[in-house]
């Protein structure tokens, strides 16, 4: 399997380079040059299905047996026997729970595998990397949890001091492995992201540390997320009947993985893109135009995004695979804050994707309603999804809404909506007793780089 850049100017590479390389040299995102077909028969367990669905993407780089073993190990860290269990709300609406991994957000489904893939490829190539990243909450702990204990990876995660929830911070600072490091930066999330970008732009530093990233544009993360769309269809006995998937969306990585499953042969009625007040994607679906706006903080912070990086992977398809035209559209968007699809491109977008938005008041109302009707506590991201599905679903349309975080990850919002404070699962219950280990540093590139140089092995 070969991988090509969405902007069409970088050389094609194999899975190993796409995994470790991040952005293409022309600034684009890697995509496989062809879509393989889904395996035809039903697999027994989630790991079996996962290995069968993903193997074509790693073909030629990782042997089938090695890959299946890595997949099995990655999903053995999940606390649910089904890995991603399906919960019935009514006959035509189910929740697919993606939050039973170590850090309680759906990021674990991809990152638990990606951490093991990194280790495997670095060992084979006899290399080491230093992963640097910025987090506003969920991604940092999922990435640290995914590579902790690795001999070949050091990871340094920057977070804005005082601006994450206690649970989110403690998930990072109570890890004891010598290769994971959490840094509280005296600044905002944007400052943290700028520091990471500046480290990558510092070529001597980048070379010396062999810098790498596991952010949401990494193809391997999209790849791992394809599987649970197929899993839900299999669980509902709908491998040959079209289903609608409703996806709480931020960077467009999760819903794009659903689109890939469809390209591989999964019958899909449509995707519902669920947004919070940061609704650039919903407006794109409504109008055919992408117009940037300020980011507004909401109860569902992992969706507080205005520029969805993974959208580029869909745009290039809507532009008939024309990489340079895609680059031009995105450059225009960056410069003017707006970019328009042509009417035929917009038609193709809305043939597959619907969208709607919920504000915080509506989100809390859904959380309260679901608790009253079903006795179920849901987190605010999931609530945005449920509300969008309820608003748009047609009679007899079968909908699966993706449930992206455990309610205990957002206890304040859940308590505000329902009066009940959700409990952390037992494996995390101890994080409030454990000692915290973190470095506090100023918003200063030299100070951060000195720290990274000092802790990397
Ligand atoms: C990351 C995240 C999302 C958004 O997923 P994208 O792939 O960025 O669209 C939604 N909900 C939760 C809880 C998340 O952590």
GROMACS .gro file of C-alpha atoms and ligand atoms in nm:
model
  472
    1UNK     CA    1   0.000   0.000   0.000
    2UNK     CA    2   0.134   0.345  -0.097
    3UNK     CA    3   0.041   0.684   0.049
    4UNK     CA    4   0.017   1.014  -0.141
    5UNK     CA    5  -0.016   1.372  -0.019
    6UNK     CA    6  -0.352   1.550  -0.049
    7UNK     CA    7  -0.164   1.835  -0.219
    8UNK     CA    8  -0.016   1.610  -0.485
    9UNK     CA    9   0.343   1.739  -0.482
   10UNK     CA   10   0.525   1.515  -0.229
   11UNK     CA   11   0.665   1.173  -0.325
   12UNK     CA   12   0.456   0.864  -0.245
   13UNK     CA   13   0.565   0.678   0.068
   14UNK     CA   14   0.487   0.355   0.255
   15UNK     CA   15   0.291   0.306   0.578
   16UNK     CA   16   0.596   0.327   0.801
   17UNK     CA   17   0.693   0.672   0.673
   18UNK     CA   18   0.331   0.793   0.684
   19UNK     CA   19   0.309   0.675   1.047
   20UNK     CA   20   0.629   0.843   1.166
   21UNK     CA   21   0.635   1.141   0.930
   22UNK     CA   22   0.325   1.347   1.009
   23UNK     CA   23   0.266   1.622   0.750
   24UNK     CA   24   0.383   1.566   0.392
   25UNK     CA   25   0.670   1.785   0.267
   26UNK     CA   26   0.423   1.985   0.052
   27UNK     CA   27   0.216   2.063   0.364
   28UNK     CA   28  -0.053   1.806   0.274
   29UNK     CA   29  -0.201   1.506   0.457
   30UNK     CA   30  -0.127   1.149   0.355
   31UNK     CA   31  -0.398   0.929   0.205
   32UNK     CA   32  -0.376   0.574   0.070
   33UNK     CA   33  -0.361   0.569  -0.311
   34UNK     CA   34  -0.649   0.318  -0.325
   35UNK     CA   35  -0.933   0.201  -0.098
   36UNK     CA   36  -0.915  -0.171  -0.016
   37UNK     CA   37  -1.238  -0.369   0.032
   38UNK     CA   38  -1.369  -0.465   0.373
   39UNK     CA   39  -1.327  -0.834   0.467
   40UNK     CA   40  -1.649  -1.012   0.368
   41UNK     CA   41  -1.727  -1.242   0.660
   42UNK     CA   42  -1.814  -1.132   1.012
   43UNK     CA   43  -1.527  -1.151   1.259
   44UNK     CA   44  -1.581  -1.282   1.611
   45UNK     CA   45  -1.423  -1.024   1.836
   46UNK     CA   46  -1.339  -0.655   1.802
   47UNK     CA   47  -0.961  -0.718   1.776
   48UNK     CA   48  -1.017  -0.985   1.508
   49UNK     CA   49  -1.232  -0.748   1.304
   50UNK     CA   50  -0.982  -0.465   1.359
   51UNK     CA   51  -0.685  -0.669   1.234
   52UNK     CA   52  -0.879  -0.783   0.925
   53UNK     CA   53  -1.009  -0.435   0.834
   54UNK     CA   54  -0.672  -0.260   0.878
   55UNK     CA   55  -0.425  -0.519   0.744
   56UNK     CA   56  -0.439  -0.393   0.380
   57UNK     CA   57  -0.323  -0.049   0.498
   58UNK     CA   58  -0.003  -0.187   0.656
   59UNK     CA   59   0.061  -0.448   0.385
   60UNK     CA   60   0.424  -0.475   0.283
   61UNK     CA   61   0.543  -0.314   0.608
   62UNK     CA   62   0.403  -0.521   0.898
   63UNK     CA   63   0.346  -0.898   0.882
   64UNK     CA   64  -0.015  -1.008   0.942
   65UNK     CA   65   0.073  -1.208   1.258
   66UNK     CA   66   0.271  -0.924   1.416
   67UNK     CA   67  -0.006  -0.680   1.334
   68UNK     CA   68  -0.281  -0.899   1.479
   69UNK     CA   69  -0.078  -0.938   1.801
   70UNK     CA   70  -0.033  -0.560   1.833
   71UNK     CA   71  -0.403  -0.499   1.773
   72UNK     CA   72  -0.500  -0.759   2.035
   73UNK     CA   73  -0.264  -0.603   2.290
   74UNK     CA   74  -0.390  -0.250   2.216
   75UNK     CA   75  -0.755  -0.341   2.280
   76UNK     CA   76  -0.680  -0.558   2.584
   77UNK     CA   77  -0.637  -0.224   2.767
   78UNK     CA   78  -1.011  -0.152   2.726
   79UNK     CA   79  -1.237  -0.231   3.020
   80UNK     CA   80  -1.543  -0.340   2.815
   81UNK     CA   81  -1.542  -0.700   2.684
   82UNK     CA   82  -1.683  -0.572   2.352
   83UNK     CA   83  -1.416  -0.292   2.343
   84UNK     CA   84  -1.675  -0.057   2.183
   85UNK     CA   85  -2.016  -0.168   2.315
   86UNK     CA   86  -2.344  -0.072   2.152
   87UNK     CA   87  -2.621   0.061   2.379
   88UNK     CA   88  -2.987   0.072   2.270
   89UNK     CA   89  -3.179   0.397   2.320
   90UNK     CA   90  -3.476   0.287   2.109
   91UNK     CA   91  -3.532   0.052   1.814
   92UNK     CA   92  -3.379   0.299   1.568
   93UNK     CA   93  -3.121   0.481   1.779
   94UNK     CA   94  -2.814   0.325   1.937
   95UNK     CA   95  -2.506   0.466   2.110
   96UNK     CA   96  -2.163   0.328   2.020
   97UNK     CA   97  -1.950   0.375   2.333
   98UNK     CA   98  -1.592   0.451   2.237
   99UNK     CA   99  -1.468   0.560   2.582
  100UNK     CA  100  -1.372   0.238   2.761
  101UNK     CA  101  -0.997   0.284   2.707
  102UNK     CA  102  -0.742   0.392   2.970
  103UNK     CA  103  -0.813   0.770   2.952
  104UNK     CA  104  -1.193   0.753   2.898
  105UNK     CA  105  -1.210   0.936   2.562
  106UNK     CA  106  -1.240   0.792   2.211
  107UNK     CA  107  -0.882   0.906   2.133
  108UNK     CA  108  -0.765   0.585   2.306
  109UNK     CA  109  -0.914   0.365   2.031
  110UNK     CA  110  -0.658   0.505   1.786
  111UNK     CA  111  -0.371   0.599   2.016
  112UNK     CA  112  -0.344   0.266   2.200
  113UNK     CA  113  -0.268   0.111   1.863
  114UNK     CA  114  -0.056   0.399   1.731
  115UNK     CA  115   0.176   0.381   2.036
  116UNK     CA  116   0.244   0.015   1.965
  117UNK     CA  117   0.291   0.081   1.592
  118UNK     CA  118   0.549   0.351   1.675
  119UNK     CA  119   0.739   0.112   1.900
  120UNK     CA  120   0.734  -0.164   1.640
  121UNK     CA  121   0.853   0.056   1.352
  122UNK     CA  122   1.119   0.235   1.559
  123UNK     CA  123   1.261  -0.099   1.674
  124UNK     CA  124   1.268  -0.229   1.316
  125UNK     CA  125   1.442   0.090   1.194
  126UNK     CA  126   1.662   0.112   1.506
  127UNK     CA  127   1.555   0.471   1.566
  128UNK     CA  128   1.427   0.681   1.857
  129UNK     CA  129   1.193   0.978   1.856
  130UNK     CA  130   1.087   1.257   2.088
  131UNK     CA  131   0.715   1.326   2.059
  132UNK     CA  132   0.610   1.680   2.147
  133UNK     CA  133   0.250   1.791   2.162
  134UNK     CA  134   0.011   2.047   2.305
  135UNK     CA  135  -0.317   1.958   2.470
  136UNK     CA  136  -0.622   2.140   2.596
  137UNK     CA  137  -0.730   1.825   2.775
  138UNK     CA  138  -0.796   1.482   2.619
  139UNK     CA  139  -0.527   1.423   2.359
  140UNK     CA  140  -0.228   1.470   2.591
  141UNK     CA  141  -0.318   1.202   2.840
  142UNK     CA  142  -0.426   0.959   2.564
  143UNK     CA  143  -0.090   1.007   2.387
  144UNK     CA  144   0.112   0.973   2.710
  145UNK     CA  145  -0.084   0.665   2.810
  146UNK     CA  146  -0.022   0.516   2.462
  147UNK     CA  147   0.361   0.539   2.469
  148UNK     CA  148   0.438   0.514   2.839
  149UNK     CA  149   0.710   0.260   2.909
  150UNK     CA  150   0.834   0.263   2.549
  151UNK     CA  151   1.212   0.225   2.518
  152UNK     CA  152   1.224   0.420   2.193
  153UNK     CA  153   0.987   0.709   2.255
  154UNK     CA  154   1.013   1.006   2.489
  155UNK     CA  155   0.706   1.226   2.507
  156UNK     CA  156   0.668   1.584   2.631
  157UNK     CA  157   0.316   1.728   2.647
  158UNK     CA  158   0.255   2.100   2.705
  159UNK     CA  159  -0.069   2.209   2.868
  160UNK     CA  160  -0.193   2.554   2.975
  161UNK     CA  161  -0.140   2.585   3.352
  162UNK     CA  162  -0.467   2.607   3.542
  163UNK     CA  163  -0.685   2.565   3.233
  164UNK     CA  164  -0.748   2.192   3.219
  165UNK     CA  165  -0.987   2.007   3.449
  166UNK     CA  166  -0.837   1.836   3.757
  167UNK     CA  167  -0.914   1.493   3.611
  168UNK     CA  168  -0.746   1.582   3.282
  169UNK     CA  169  -0.435   1.721   3.454
  170UNK     CA  170  -0.399   1.434   3.698
  171UNK     CA  171  -0.433   1.179   3.416
  172UNK     CA  172  -0.108   1.330   3.282
  173UNK     CA  173   0.078   1.415   3.600
  174UNK     CA  174   0.028   1.092   3.795
  175UNK     CA  175   0.199   0.868   3.539
  176UNK     CA  176   0.531   0.746   3.679
  177UNK     CA  177   0.704   0.611   3.368
  178UNK     CA  178   1.044   0.774   3.303
  179UNK     CA  179   0.966   0.852   2.936
  180UNK     CA  180   0.653   1.067   2.986
  181UNK     CA  181   0.666   1.435   3.083
  182UNK     CA  182   0.386   1.686   3.145
  183UNK     CA  183   0.471   2.056   3.134
  184UNK     CA  184   0.241   2.324   3.275
  185UNK     CA  185   0.303   2.631   3.058
  186UNK     CA  186   0.227   2.975   3.191
  187UNK     CA  187   0.000   3.061   2.896
  188UNK     CA  188  -0.303   2.952   2.691
  189UNK     CA  189  -0.360   2.644   2.476
  190UNK     CA  190  -0.278   2.854   2.170
  191UNK     CA  191   0.057   2.949   2.331
  192UNK     CA  192   0.128   2.578   2.384
  193UNK     CA  193   0.046   2.502   2.021
  194UNK     CA  194   0.268   2.787   1.902
  195UNK     CA  195   0.557   2.651   2.113
  196UNK     CA  196   0.516   2.308   1.952
  197UNK     CA  197   0.511   2.463   1.604
  198UNK     CA  198   0.821   2.667   1.691
  199UNK     CA  199   1.006   2.351   1.804
  200UNK     CA  200   0.926   2.185   1.471
  201UNK     CA  201   1.041   2.498   1.285
  202UNK     CA  202   1.376   2.500   1.473
  203UNK     CA  203   1.553   2.269   1.226
  204UNK     CA  204   1.870   2.193   1.434
  205UNK     CA  205   1.656   2.118   1.740
  206UNK     CA  206   1.413   1.911   1.535
  207UNK     CA  207   1.699   1.702   1.389
  208UNK     CA  208   1.882   1.664   1.719
  209UNK     CA  209   1.572   1.537   1.903
  210UNK     CA  210   1.424   1.349   1.606
  211UNK     CA  211   1.093   1.523   1.678
  212UNK     CA  212   0.767   1.348   1.596
  213UNK     CA  213   0.395   1.401   1.659
  214UNK     CA  214   0.084   1.191   1.710
  215UNK     CA  215  -0.172   1.463   1.630
  216UNK     CA  216  -0.505   1.400   1.464
  217UNK     CA  217  -0.373   1.437   1.109
  218UNK     CA  218  -0.169   1.116   1.150
  219UNK     CA  219  -0.312   0.865   0.899
  220UNK     CA  220  -0.277   0.575   1.144
  221UNK     CA  221  -0.523   0.744   1.380
  222UNK     CA  222  -0.785   0.770   1.106
  223UNK     CA  223  -0.716   0.408   1.007
  224UNK     CA  224  -0.787   0.273   1.356
  225UNK     CA  225  -1.118   0.462   1.370
  226UNK     CA  226  -1.257   0.295   1.054
  227UNK     CA  227  -1.306  -0.029   1.244
  228UNK     CA  228  -1.582   0.066   1.487
  229UNK     CA  229  -1.818   0.178   1.210
  230UNK     CA  230  -1.799  -0.175   1.070
  231UNK     CA  231  -1.825  -0.318   1.422
  232UNK     CA  232  -2.150  -0.130   1.490
  233UNK     CA  233  -2.299  -0.254   1.161
  234UNK     CA  234  -2.196  -0.611   1.245
  235UNK     CA  235  -2.346  -0.588   1.596
  236UNK     CA  236  -2.676  -0.462   1.447
  237UNK     CA  237  -2.664  -0.728   1.174
  238UNK     CA  238  -2.656  -0.451   0.912
  239UNK     CA  239  -2.344  -0.531   0.710
  240UNK     CA  240  -2.571  -0.527   0.401
  241UNK     CA  241  -2.822  -0.259   0.501
  242UNK     CA  242  -2.752   0.113   0.515
  243UNK     CA  243  -2.716   0.280   0.856
  244UNK     CA  244  -2.681   0.650   0.950
  245UNK     CA  245  -2.393   0.749   1.177
  246UNK     CA  246  -2.408   1.066   1.386
  247UNK     CA  247  -2.065   1.195   1.494
  248UNK     CA  248  -1.980   1.470   1.748
  249UNK     CA  249  -1.718   1.649   1.541
  250UNK     CA  250  -1.415   1.872   1.593
  251UNK     CA  251  -1.116   1.805   1.370
  252UNK     CA  252  -1.323   1.585   1.132
  253UNK     CA  253  -1.097   1.284   1.197
  254UNK     CA  254  -1.364   1.061   1.344
  255UNK     CA  255  -1.633   1.123   1.080
  256UNK     CA  256  -1.374   1.103   0.800
  257UNK     CA  257  -1.289   0.751   0.919
  258UNK     CA  258  -1.659   0.667   0.868
  259UNK     CA  259  -1.636   0.801   0.515
  260UNK     CA  260  -1.338   0.570   0.454
  261UNK     CA  261  -1.542   0.273   0.584
  262UNK     CA  262  -1.807   0.367   0.327
  263UNK     CA  263  -1.548   0.386   0.049
  264UNK     CA  264  -1.435   0.038   0.154
  265UNK     CA  265  -1.788  -0.096   0.105
  266UNK     CA  266  -1.982  -0.034   0.429
  267UNK     CA  267  -2.345   0.055   0.347
  268UNK     CA  268  -2.408   0.406   0.486
  269UNK     CA  269  -2.728   0.608   0.455
  270UNK     CA  270  -2.557   0.934   0.558
  271UNK     CA  271  -2.332   1.089   0.820
  272UNK     CA  272  -2.470   1.352   1.058
  273UNK     CA  273  -2.197   1.597   1.159
  274UNK     CA  274  -2.287   1.725   1.507
  275UNK     CA  275  -2.129   2.058   1.612
  276UNK     CA  276  -2.143   2.275   1.920
  277UNK     CA  277  -2.152   2.655   1.883
  278UNK     CA  278  -1.825   2.629   1.686
  279UNK     CA  279  -2.017   2.527   1.376
  280UNK     CA  280  -1.798   2.598   1.071
  281UNK     CA  281  -1.869   2.247   0.935
  282UNK     CA  282  -2.244   2.274   0.980
  283UNK     CA  283  -2.239   2.606   0.796
  284UNK     CA  284  -2.026   2.454   0.518
  285UNK     CA  285  -2.288   2.179   0.477
  286UNK     CA  286  -2.574   2.435   0.484
  287UNK     CA  287  -2.425   2.687   0.243
  288UNK     CA  288  -2.129   2.535   0.052
  289UNK     CA  289  -1.909   2.804   0.197
  290UNK     CA  290  -1.643   2.776   0.467
  291UNK     CA  291  -1.626   3.095   0.674
  292UNK     CA  292  -1.386   3.124   0.971
  293UNK     CA  293  -1.515   3.258   1.302
  294UNK     CA  294  -1.369   3.303   1.652
  295UNK     CA  295  -1.347   2.995   1.871
  296UNK     CA  296  -1.602   3.008   2.154
  297UNK     CA  297  -1.545   2.799   2.470
  298UNK     CA  298  -1.828   2.548   2.530
  299UNK     CA  299  -1.918   2.255   2.758
  300UNK     CA  300  -1.774   2.023   2.488
  301UNK     CA  301  -1.415   2.158   2.469
  302UNK     CA  302  -1.276   1.885   2.243
  303UNK     CA  303  -1.503   2.021   1.968
  304UNK     CA  304  -1.407   2.387   2.018
  305UNK     CA  305  -1.232   2.406   1.682
  306UNK     CA  306  -1.282   2.636   1.386
  307UNK     CA  307  -1.043   2.491   1.133
  308UNK     CA  308  -1.090   2.114   1.105
  309UNK     CA  309  -0.757   1.984   0.982
  310UNK     CA  310  -0.885   1.647   0.855
  311UNK     CA  311  -1.142   1.815   0.629
  312UNK     CA  312  -0.859   1.849   0.375
  313UNK     CA  313  -0.878   1.474   0.317
  314UNK     CA  314  -1.242   1.504   0.207
  315UNK     CA  315  -1.192   1.829   0.014
  316UNK     CA  316  -0.936   1.671  -0.217
  317UNK     CA  317  -1.194   1.406  -0.304
  318UNK     CA  318  -1.465   1.667  -0.369
  319UNK     CA  319  -1.211   1.839  -0.597
  320UNK     CA  320  -1.166   1.515  -0.798
  321UNK     CA  321  -0.825   1.437  -0.650
  322UNK     CA  322  -0.675   1.766  -0.768
  323UNK     CA  323  -0.399   1.831  -0.508
  324UNK     CA  324  -0.282   2.172  -0.629
  325UNK     CA  325  -0.645   2.298  -0.649
  326UNK     CA  326  -0.699   2.175  -0.290
  327UNK     CA  327  -0.385   2.360  -0.176
  328UNK     CA  328  -0.511   2.674  -0.349
  329UNK     CA  329  -0.857   2.654  -0.189
  330UNK     CA  330  -0.702   2.616   0.157
  331UNK     CA  331  -0.450   2.897   0.099
  332UNK     CA  332  -0.741   3.124   0.000
  333UNK     CA  333  -0.925   3.022   0.317
  334UNK     CA  334  -0.620   3.098   0.533
  335UNK     CA  335  -0.574   3.436   0.368
  336UNK     CA  336  -0.934   3.561   0.347
  337UNK     CA  337  -1.108   3.351   0.615
  338UNK     CA  338  -1.348   3.209   0.356
  339UNK     CA  339  -1.357   2.961   0.070
  340UNK     CA  340  -1.644   2.831  -0.142
  341UNK     CA  341  -1.720   2.495  -0.302
  342UNK     CA  342  -1.871   2.496  -0.652
  343UNK     CA  343  -2.241   2.395  -0.667
  344UNK     CA  344  -2.160   2.041  -0.796
  345UNK     CA  345  -1.899   1.996  -0.519
  346UNK     CA  346  -2.152   2.113  -0.259
  347UNK     CA  347  -2.412   1.870  -0.401
  348UNK     CA  348  -2.170   1.580  -0.354
  349UNK     CA  349  -2.095   1.691   0.003
  350UNK     CA  350  -2.461   1.704   0.107
  351UNK     CA  351  -2.542   1.376  -0.068
  352UNK     CA  352  -2.335   1.211   0.209
  353UNK     CA  353  -2.320   1.455   0.503
  354UNK     CA  354  -2.592   1.636   0.698
  355UNK     CA  355  -2.515   1.862   0.991
  356UNK     CA  356  -2.664   2.055   1.279
  357UNK     CA  357  -2.544   2.239   1.590
  358UNK     CA  358  -2.639   2.247   1.959
  359UNK     CA  359  -2.553   2.529   2.198
  360UNK     CA  360  -2.470   2.466   2.566
  361UNK     CA  361  -2.830   2.515   2.685
  362UNK     CA  362  -2.954   2.259   2.432
  363UNK     CA  363  -2.668   2.024   2.526
  364UNK     CA  364  -2.760   2.033   2.897
  365UNK     CA  365  -3.126   1.972   2.806
  366UNK     CA  366  -3.027   1.656   2.614
  367UNK     CA  367  -2.818   1.532   2.909
  368UNK     CA  368  -3.113   1.585   3.145
  369UNK     CA  369  -3.359   1.425   2.904
  370UNK     CA  370  -3.145   1.114   2.842
  371UNK     CA  371  -3.100   1.070   3.215
  372UNK     CA  372  -3.473   1.102   3.280
  373UNK     CA  373  -3.581   0.871   2.996
  374UNK     CA  374  -3.306   0.608   3.009
  375UNK     CA  375  -3.132   0.649   3.345
  376UNK     CA  376  -2.812   0.707   3.150
  377UNK     CA  377  -2.547   0.972   3.218
  378UNK     CA  378  -2.382   1.103   2.901
  379UNK     CA  379  -2.097   1.351   2.859
  380UNK     CA  380  -2.153   1.685   2.678
  381UNK     CA  381  -1.984   1.574   2.351
  382UNK     CA  382  -2.206   1.267   2.330
  383UNK     CA  383  -2.508   1.483   2.417
  384UNK     CA  384  -2.437   1.709   2.117
  385UNK     CA  385  -2.443   1.394   1.902
  386UNK     CA  386  -2.765   1.257   2.050
  387UNK     CA  387  -2.940   1.595   2.014
  388UNK     CA  388  -2.832   1.628   1.650
  389UNK     CA  389  -2.950   1.275   1.568
  390UNK     CA  390  -3.287   1.328   1.737
  391UNK     CA  391  -3.339   1.653   1.548
  392UNK     CA  392  -3.251   1.521   1.201
  393UNK     CA  393  -3.350   1.156   1.198
  394UNK     CA  394  -3.638   1.053   0.974
  395UNK     CA  395  -3.901   0.795   1.073
  396UNK     CA  396  -3.750   0.446   1.036
  397UNK     CA  397  -3.399   0.577   0.977
  398UNK     CA  398  -3.154   0.361   1.176
  399UNK     CA  399  -2.903   0.584   1.356
  400UNK     CA  400  -2.588   0.500   1.550
  401UNK     CA  401  -2.456   0.797   1.752
  402UNK     CA  402  -2.090   0.781   1.852
  403UNK     CA  403  -2.037   0.834   2.224
  404UNK     CA  404  -1.692   0.992   2.251
  405UNK     CA  405  -1.620   1.045   2.623
  406UNK     CA  406  -1.705   0.893   2.961
  407UNK     CA  407  -1.938   1.117   3.168
  408UNK     CA  408  -1.687   1.119   3.458
  409UNK     CA  409  -1.446   1.310   3.239
  410UNK     CA  410  -1.683   1.609   3.251
  411UNK     CA  411  -1.836   1.578   3.600
  412UNK     CA  412  -1.927   1.946   3.638
  413UNK     CA  413  -2.144   1.957   3.324
  414UNK     CA  414  -2.307   1.624   3.407
  415UNK     CA  415  -2.386   1.740   3.760
  416UNK     CA  416  -2.521   2.072   3.630
  417UNK     CA  417  -2.759   1.888   3.396
  418UNK     CA  418  -2.871   1.597   3.613
  419UNK     CA  419  -2.776   1.674   3.973
  420UNK     CA  420  -2.562   1.360   3.979
  421UNK     CA  421  -2.184   1.363   3.994
  422UNK     CA  422  -2.057   1.067   3.787
  423UNK     CA  423  -1.796   0.835   3.941
  424UNK     CA  424  -1.459   0.763   3.784
  425UNK     CA  425  -1.410   0.395   3.694
  426UNK     CA  426  -1.204   0.205   3.950
  427UNK     CA  427  -0.876   0.211   3.754
  428UNK     CA  428  -0.876   0.593   3.772
  429UNK     CA  429  -1.034   0.637   4.113
  430UNK     CA  430  -0.687   0.663   4.271
  431UNK     CA  431  -0.561   0.958   4.067
  432UNK     CA  432  -0.669   1.204   4.335
  433UNK     CA  433  -0.448   1.033   4.594
  434UNK     CA  434  -0.142   0.982   4.374
  435UNK     CA  435   0.146   1.227   4.377
  436UNK     CA  436   0.162   1.468   4.082
  437UNK     CA  437   0.480   1.505   3.878
  438UNK     CA  438   0.508   1.797   3.638
  439UNK     CA  439   0.737   2.079   3.537
  440UNK     CA  440   0.612   2.442   3.539
  441UNK     CA  441   0.774   2.654   3.272
  442UNK     CA  442   0.730   3.004   3.128
  443UNK     CA  443   0.589   3.064   2.780
  444UNK     CA  444   0.938   3.076   2.636
  445UNK     CA  445   1.078   2.862   2.354
  446UNK     CA  446   1.437   2.844   2.488
  447UNK     CA  447   1.316   2.728   2.831
  448UNK     CA  448   1.095   2.457   2.676
  449UNK     CA  449   1.367   2.336   2.438
  450UNK     CA  450   1.623   2.318   2.723
  451UNK     CA  451   1.377   2.109   2.920
  452UNK     CA  452   1.310   1.871   2.628
  453UNK     CA  453   1.684   1.832   2.570
  454UNK     CA  454   1.740   1.757   2.937
  455UNK     CA  455   1.470   1.488   2.979
  456UNK     CA  456   1.493   1.300   2.649
  457UNK     CA  457   1.704   0.986   2.670
  458LIG     C1  458  -1.144   1.467   1.997
  458LIG     C2  459  -1.284   1.456   2.045
  458LIG     C3  460  -1.394   1.483   1.958
  458LIG     C4  461  -1.378   1.532   1.816
  458LIG     O1  462  -1.327   1.434   1.728
  458LIG     P1  463  -1.265   1.476   1.585
  458LIG     O2  464  -1.203   1.352   1.533
  458LIG     O3  465  -1.162   1.582   1.619
  458LIG     O4  466  -1.375   1.528   1.502
  458LIG     C5  467  -1.522   1.464   2.009
  458LIG     N1  468  -1.543   1.427   2.136
  458LIG     C6  469  -1.440   1.401   2.223
  458LIG     C7  470  -1.469   1.362   2.362
  458LIG     C8  471  -1.307   1.415   2.180
  458LIG     O5  472  -1.206   1.390   2.266
   0.00000   0.00000   0.00000
